[in-house]
Short mmCIF file of C-alpha atoms in Angstrom, two decimals:
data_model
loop_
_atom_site.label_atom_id
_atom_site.label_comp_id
_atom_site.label_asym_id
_atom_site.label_seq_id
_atom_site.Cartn_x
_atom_site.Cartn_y
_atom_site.Cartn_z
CA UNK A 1 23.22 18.71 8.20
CA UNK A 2 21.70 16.21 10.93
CA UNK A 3 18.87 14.08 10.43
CA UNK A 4 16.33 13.00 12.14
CA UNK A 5 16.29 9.46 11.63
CA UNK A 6 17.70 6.01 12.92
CA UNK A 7 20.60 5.05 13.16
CA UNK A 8 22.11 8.15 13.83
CA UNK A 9 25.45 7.43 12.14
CA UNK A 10 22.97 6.93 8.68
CA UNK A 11 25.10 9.24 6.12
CA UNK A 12 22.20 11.35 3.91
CA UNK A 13 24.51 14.17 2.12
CA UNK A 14 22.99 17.31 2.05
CA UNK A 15 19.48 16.36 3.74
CA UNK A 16 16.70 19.33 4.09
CA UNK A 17 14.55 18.95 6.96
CA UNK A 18 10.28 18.58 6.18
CA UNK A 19 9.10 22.24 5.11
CA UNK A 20 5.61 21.14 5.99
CA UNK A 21 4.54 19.93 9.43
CA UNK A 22 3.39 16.38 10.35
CA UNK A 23 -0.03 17.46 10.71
CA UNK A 24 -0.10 19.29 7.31
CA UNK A 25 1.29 16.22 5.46
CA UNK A 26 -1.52 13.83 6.94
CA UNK A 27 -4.00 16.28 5.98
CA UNK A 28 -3.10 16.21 2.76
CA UNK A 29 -2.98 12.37 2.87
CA UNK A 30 -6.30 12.38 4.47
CA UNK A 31 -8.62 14.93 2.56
CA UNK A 32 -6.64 12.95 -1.00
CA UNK A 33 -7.56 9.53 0.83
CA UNK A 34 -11.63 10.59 1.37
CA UNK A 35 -11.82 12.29 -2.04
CA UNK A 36 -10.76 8.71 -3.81
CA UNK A 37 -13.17 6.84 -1.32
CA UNK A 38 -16.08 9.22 -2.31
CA UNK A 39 -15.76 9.47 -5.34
CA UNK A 40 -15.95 5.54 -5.78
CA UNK A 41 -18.19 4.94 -3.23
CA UNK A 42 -20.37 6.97 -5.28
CA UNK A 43 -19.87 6.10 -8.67
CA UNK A 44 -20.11 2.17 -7.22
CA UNK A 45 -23.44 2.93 -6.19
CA UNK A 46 -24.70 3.72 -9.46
CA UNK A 47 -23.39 1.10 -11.49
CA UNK A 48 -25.45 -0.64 -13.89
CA UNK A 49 -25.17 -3.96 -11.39
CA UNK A 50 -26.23 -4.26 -8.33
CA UNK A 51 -23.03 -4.37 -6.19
CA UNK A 52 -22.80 -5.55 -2.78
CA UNK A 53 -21.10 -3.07 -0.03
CA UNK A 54 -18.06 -5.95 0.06
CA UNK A 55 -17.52 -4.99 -3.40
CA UNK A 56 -17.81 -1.56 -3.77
CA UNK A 57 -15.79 -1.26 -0.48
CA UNK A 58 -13.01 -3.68 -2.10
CA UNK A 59 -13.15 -1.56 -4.97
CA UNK A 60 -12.60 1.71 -2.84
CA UNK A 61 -9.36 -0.56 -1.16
CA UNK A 62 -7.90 -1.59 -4.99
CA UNK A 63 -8.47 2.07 -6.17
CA UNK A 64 -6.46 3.58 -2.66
CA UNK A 65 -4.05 0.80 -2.72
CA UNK A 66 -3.21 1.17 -7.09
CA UNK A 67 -2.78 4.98 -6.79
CA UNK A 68 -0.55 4.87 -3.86
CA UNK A 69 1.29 2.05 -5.25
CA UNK A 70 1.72 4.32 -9.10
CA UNK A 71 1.66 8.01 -7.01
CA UNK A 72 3.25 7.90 -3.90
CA UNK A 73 5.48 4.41 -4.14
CA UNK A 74 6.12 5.35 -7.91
CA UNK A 75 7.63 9.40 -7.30
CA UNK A 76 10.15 7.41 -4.25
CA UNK A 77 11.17 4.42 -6.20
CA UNK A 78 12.09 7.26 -8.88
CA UNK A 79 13.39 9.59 -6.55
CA UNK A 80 16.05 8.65 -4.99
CA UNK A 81 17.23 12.29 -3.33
CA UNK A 82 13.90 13.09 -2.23
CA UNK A 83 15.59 14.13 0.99
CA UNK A 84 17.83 16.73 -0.49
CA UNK A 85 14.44 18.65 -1.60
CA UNK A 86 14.21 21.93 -0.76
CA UNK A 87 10.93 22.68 -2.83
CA UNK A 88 8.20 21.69 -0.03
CA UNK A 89 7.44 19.34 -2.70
CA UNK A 90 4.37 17.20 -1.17
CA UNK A 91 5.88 13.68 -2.03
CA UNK A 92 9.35 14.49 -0.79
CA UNK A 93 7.68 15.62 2.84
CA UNK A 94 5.69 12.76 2.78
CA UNK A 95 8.21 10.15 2.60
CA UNK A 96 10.64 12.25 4.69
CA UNK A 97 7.94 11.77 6.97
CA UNK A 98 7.16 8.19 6.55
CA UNK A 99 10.92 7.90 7.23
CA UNK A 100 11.08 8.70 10.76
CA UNK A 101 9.51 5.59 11.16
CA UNK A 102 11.22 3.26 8.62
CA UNK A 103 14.89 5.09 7.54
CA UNK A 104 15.05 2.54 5.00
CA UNK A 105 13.43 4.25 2.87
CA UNK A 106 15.76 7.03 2.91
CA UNK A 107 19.01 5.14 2.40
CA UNK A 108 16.95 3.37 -0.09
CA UNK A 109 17.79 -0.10 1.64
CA UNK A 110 18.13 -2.60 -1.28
CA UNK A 111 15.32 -4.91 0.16
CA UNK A 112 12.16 -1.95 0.03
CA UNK A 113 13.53 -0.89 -3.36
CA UNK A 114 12.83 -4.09 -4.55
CA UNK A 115 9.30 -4.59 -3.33
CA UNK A 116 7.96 -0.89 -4.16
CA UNK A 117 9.43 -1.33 -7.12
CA UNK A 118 7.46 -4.32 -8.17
CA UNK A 119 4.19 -2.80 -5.91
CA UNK A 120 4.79 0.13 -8.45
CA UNK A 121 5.10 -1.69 -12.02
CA UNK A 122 2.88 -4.51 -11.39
CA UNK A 123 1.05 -4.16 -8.48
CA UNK A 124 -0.30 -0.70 -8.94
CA UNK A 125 -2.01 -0.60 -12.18
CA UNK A 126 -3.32 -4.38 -11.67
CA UNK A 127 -4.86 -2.98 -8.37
CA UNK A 128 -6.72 -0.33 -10.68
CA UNK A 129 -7.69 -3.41 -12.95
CA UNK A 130 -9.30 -4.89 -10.18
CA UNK A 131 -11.72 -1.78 -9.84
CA UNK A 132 -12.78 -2.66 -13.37
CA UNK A 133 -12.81 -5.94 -12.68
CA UNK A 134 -15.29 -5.77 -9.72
CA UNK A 135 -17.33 -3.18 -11.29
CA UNK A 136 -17.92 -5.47 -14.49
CA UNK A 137 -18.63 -8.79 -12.82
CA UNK A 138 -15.63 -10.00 -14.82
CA UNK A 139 -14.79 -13.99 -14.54
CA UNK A 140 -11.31 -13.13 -13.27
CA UNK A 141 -12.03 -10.90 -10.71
CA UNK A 142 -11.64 -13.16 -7.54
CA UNK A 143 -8.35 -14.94 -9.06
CA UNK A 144 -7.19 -11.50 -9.71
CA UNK A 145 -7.74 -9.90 -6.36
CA UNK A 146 -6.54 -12.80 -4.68
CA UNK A 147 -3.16 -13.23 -6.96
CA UNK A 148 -3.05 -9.21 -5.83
CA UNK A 149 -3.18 -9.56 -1.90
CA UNK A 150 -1.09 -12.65 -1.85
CA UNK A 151 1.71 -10.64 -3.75
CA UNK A 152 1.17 -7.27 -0.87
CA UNK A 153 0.75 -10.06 1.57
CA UNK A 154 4.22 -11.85 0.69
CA UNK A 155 5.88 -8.21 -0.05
CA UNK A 156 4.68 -7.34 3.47
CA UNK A 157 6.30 -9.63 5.15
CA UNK A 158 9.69 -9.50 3.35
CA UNK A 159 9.03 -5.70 4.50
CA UNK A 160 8.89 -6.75 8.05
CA UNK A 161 10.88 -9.69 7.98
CA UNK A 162 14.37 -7.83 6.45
CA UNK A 163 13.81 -4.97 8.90
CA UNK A 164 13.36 -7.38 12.01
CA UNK A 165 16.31 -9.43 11.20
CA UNK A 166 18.80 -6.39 10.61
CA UNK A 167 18.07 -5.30 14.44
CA UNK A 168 14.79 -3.29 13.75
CA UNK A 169 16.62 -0.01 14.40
CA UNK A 170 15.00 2.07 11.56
CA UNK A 171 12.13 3.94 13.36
CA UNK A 172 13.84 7.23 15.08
CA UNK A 173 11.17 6.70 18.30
CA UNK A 174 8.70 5.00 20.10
CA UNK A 175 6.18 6.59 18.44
CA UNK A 176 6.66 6.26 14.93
CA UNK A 177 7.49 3.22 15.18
CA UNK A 178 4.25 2.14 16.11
CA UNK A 179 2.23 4.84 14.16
CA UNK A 180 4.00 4.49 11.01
CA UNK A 181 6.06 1.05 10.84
CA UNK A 182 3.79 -0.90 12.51
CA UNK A 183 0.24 0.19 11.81
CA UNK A 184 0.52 1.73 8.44
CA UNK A 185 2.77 -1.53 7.42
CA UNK A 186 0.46 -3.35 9.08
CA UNK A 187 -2.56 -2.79 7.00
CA UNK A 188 -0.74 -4.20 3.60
CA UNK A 189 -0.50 -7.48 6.06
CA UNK A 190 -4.36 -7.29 7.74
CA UNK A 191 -6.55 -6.09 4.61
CA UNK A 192 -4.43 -8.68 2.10
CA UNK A 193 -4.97 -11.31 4.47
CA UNK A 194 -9.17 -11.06 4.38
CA UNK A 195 -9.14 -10.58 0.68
CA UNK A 196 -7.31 -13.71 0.47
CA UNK A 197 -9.29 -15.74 2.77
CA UNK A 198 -12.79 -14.56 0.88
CA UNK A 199 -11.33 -14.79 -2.24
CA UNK A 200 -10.63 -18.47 -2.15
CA UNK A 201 -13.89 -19.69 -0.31
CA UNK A 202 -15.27 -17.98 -3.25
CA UNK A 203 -13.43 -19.30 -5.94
CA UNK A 204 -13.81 -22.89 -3.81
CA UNK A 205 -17.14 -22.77 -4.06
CA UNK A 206 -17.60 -22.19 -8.06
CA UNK A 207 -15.05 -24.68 -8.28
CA UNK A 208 -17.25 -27.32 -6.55
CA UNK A 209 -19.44 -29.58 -8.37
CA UNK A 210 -22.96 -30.57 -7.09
CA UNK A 211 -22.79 -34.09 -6.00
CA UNK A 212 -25.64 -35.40 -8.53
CA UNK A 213 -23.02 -34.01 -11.66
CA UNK A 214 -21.30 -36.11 -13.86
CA UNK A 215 -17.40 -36.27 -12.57
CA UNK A 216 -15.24 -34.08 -15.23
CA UNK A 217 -11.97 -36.30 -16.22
#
């Protein structure tokens, strides 16, 4: 059967077409998105510290960002027919979805399969370590979430990168393109990118000795 995706001529034996609509699968995505942020915006705000907003909205970004890496990242990189299900199961639509926009991830282009696969091994539960790690006040939290967003940071590019230099023909239209290549790619390159900038003026400035201190050798 005919896909939808780009290039035409990509060979996916027996594909099923999405059971659920595009609407229904970001719903879905959506109501599963807000529950997570709730729920740890609320239990952040009655920790035994006093957290900041920065923090307990970096821990709602680690605890989004681990369970899609584990969840969503985790049921493709070990699924590697998702497009031949014809179950309506919700992680098959979504990423038959997602792959209007990027059809690597149907052919299961060597390049993605190697950074979701490390985004779901190491990155993932390490994100949810971070949550911990913020809500504790523990030493190695700002090393840790910057070690974190320069990994998405550099896997991010490599994602962009690889597609750009094989012709960037993956996304089956204008449209998801944009929506789903660009912006939703885009955020593992914007939100990275400000963690990593506050993380190291932070970890800078415990670094720095006051001037009347004794030099350390």
């Amino acid at each position: 059967m005919s896909h939808p995706y780009s290039p035409s001529d990509l060979i996916l034996p027996d594909f099923t077409p999405n059971l659920r609509s595009t609407s229904e699968v970001h719903a879905w995505n959506g109501i599963a998105t807000f529950l997570v942020m709730l729920v740890i915006w609320l239990v952040s705000g009655r920790s035994s510290r006093k957290l900041s907003k920065t923090d307990r909205w970096l821990m709602i970004w680690w605890a989004v960002s681990g369970l899609i890496h584990i969840i969503h990242e985790g049921y493709w990189v070990f699924s590697p027919e998702f497009y031949k299900d014809e179950s309506g199961n919700y992680f098959a639509e979504v990423w038959k979805e997602y792959s209007k926009g990027d059809s690597r991830y149907a052919s299961r282009h060597a390049a993605v399969l190697g950074i979701e696969g490390i985004a779901v091994i190491f990155v993932g539960p390490a994100s949810l370590l971070a949550v911990y790690a913020i809500a504790k006040g523990k030493s190695y939290s700002y090393i840790l979430q910057f070690a974190l967003s320069l990994v998405q940071f550099y896997g991010s590019s490599l994602y962009f990168i690889t597609a750009f230099l094989e012709g960037d023909k993956f996304a089956s239209t204008r449209y998801f393109y944009y929506s789903y290549f660009i912006a939703q790619g885009g955020t593992w390159l914007l939100f990275p990118a400000l963690i990593i900038i506050r993380c190291w003026k932070r970890i800078c400035a415990a670094c720095t000795l006051p001037d009347h201190k004794s030099k350390v050798y």
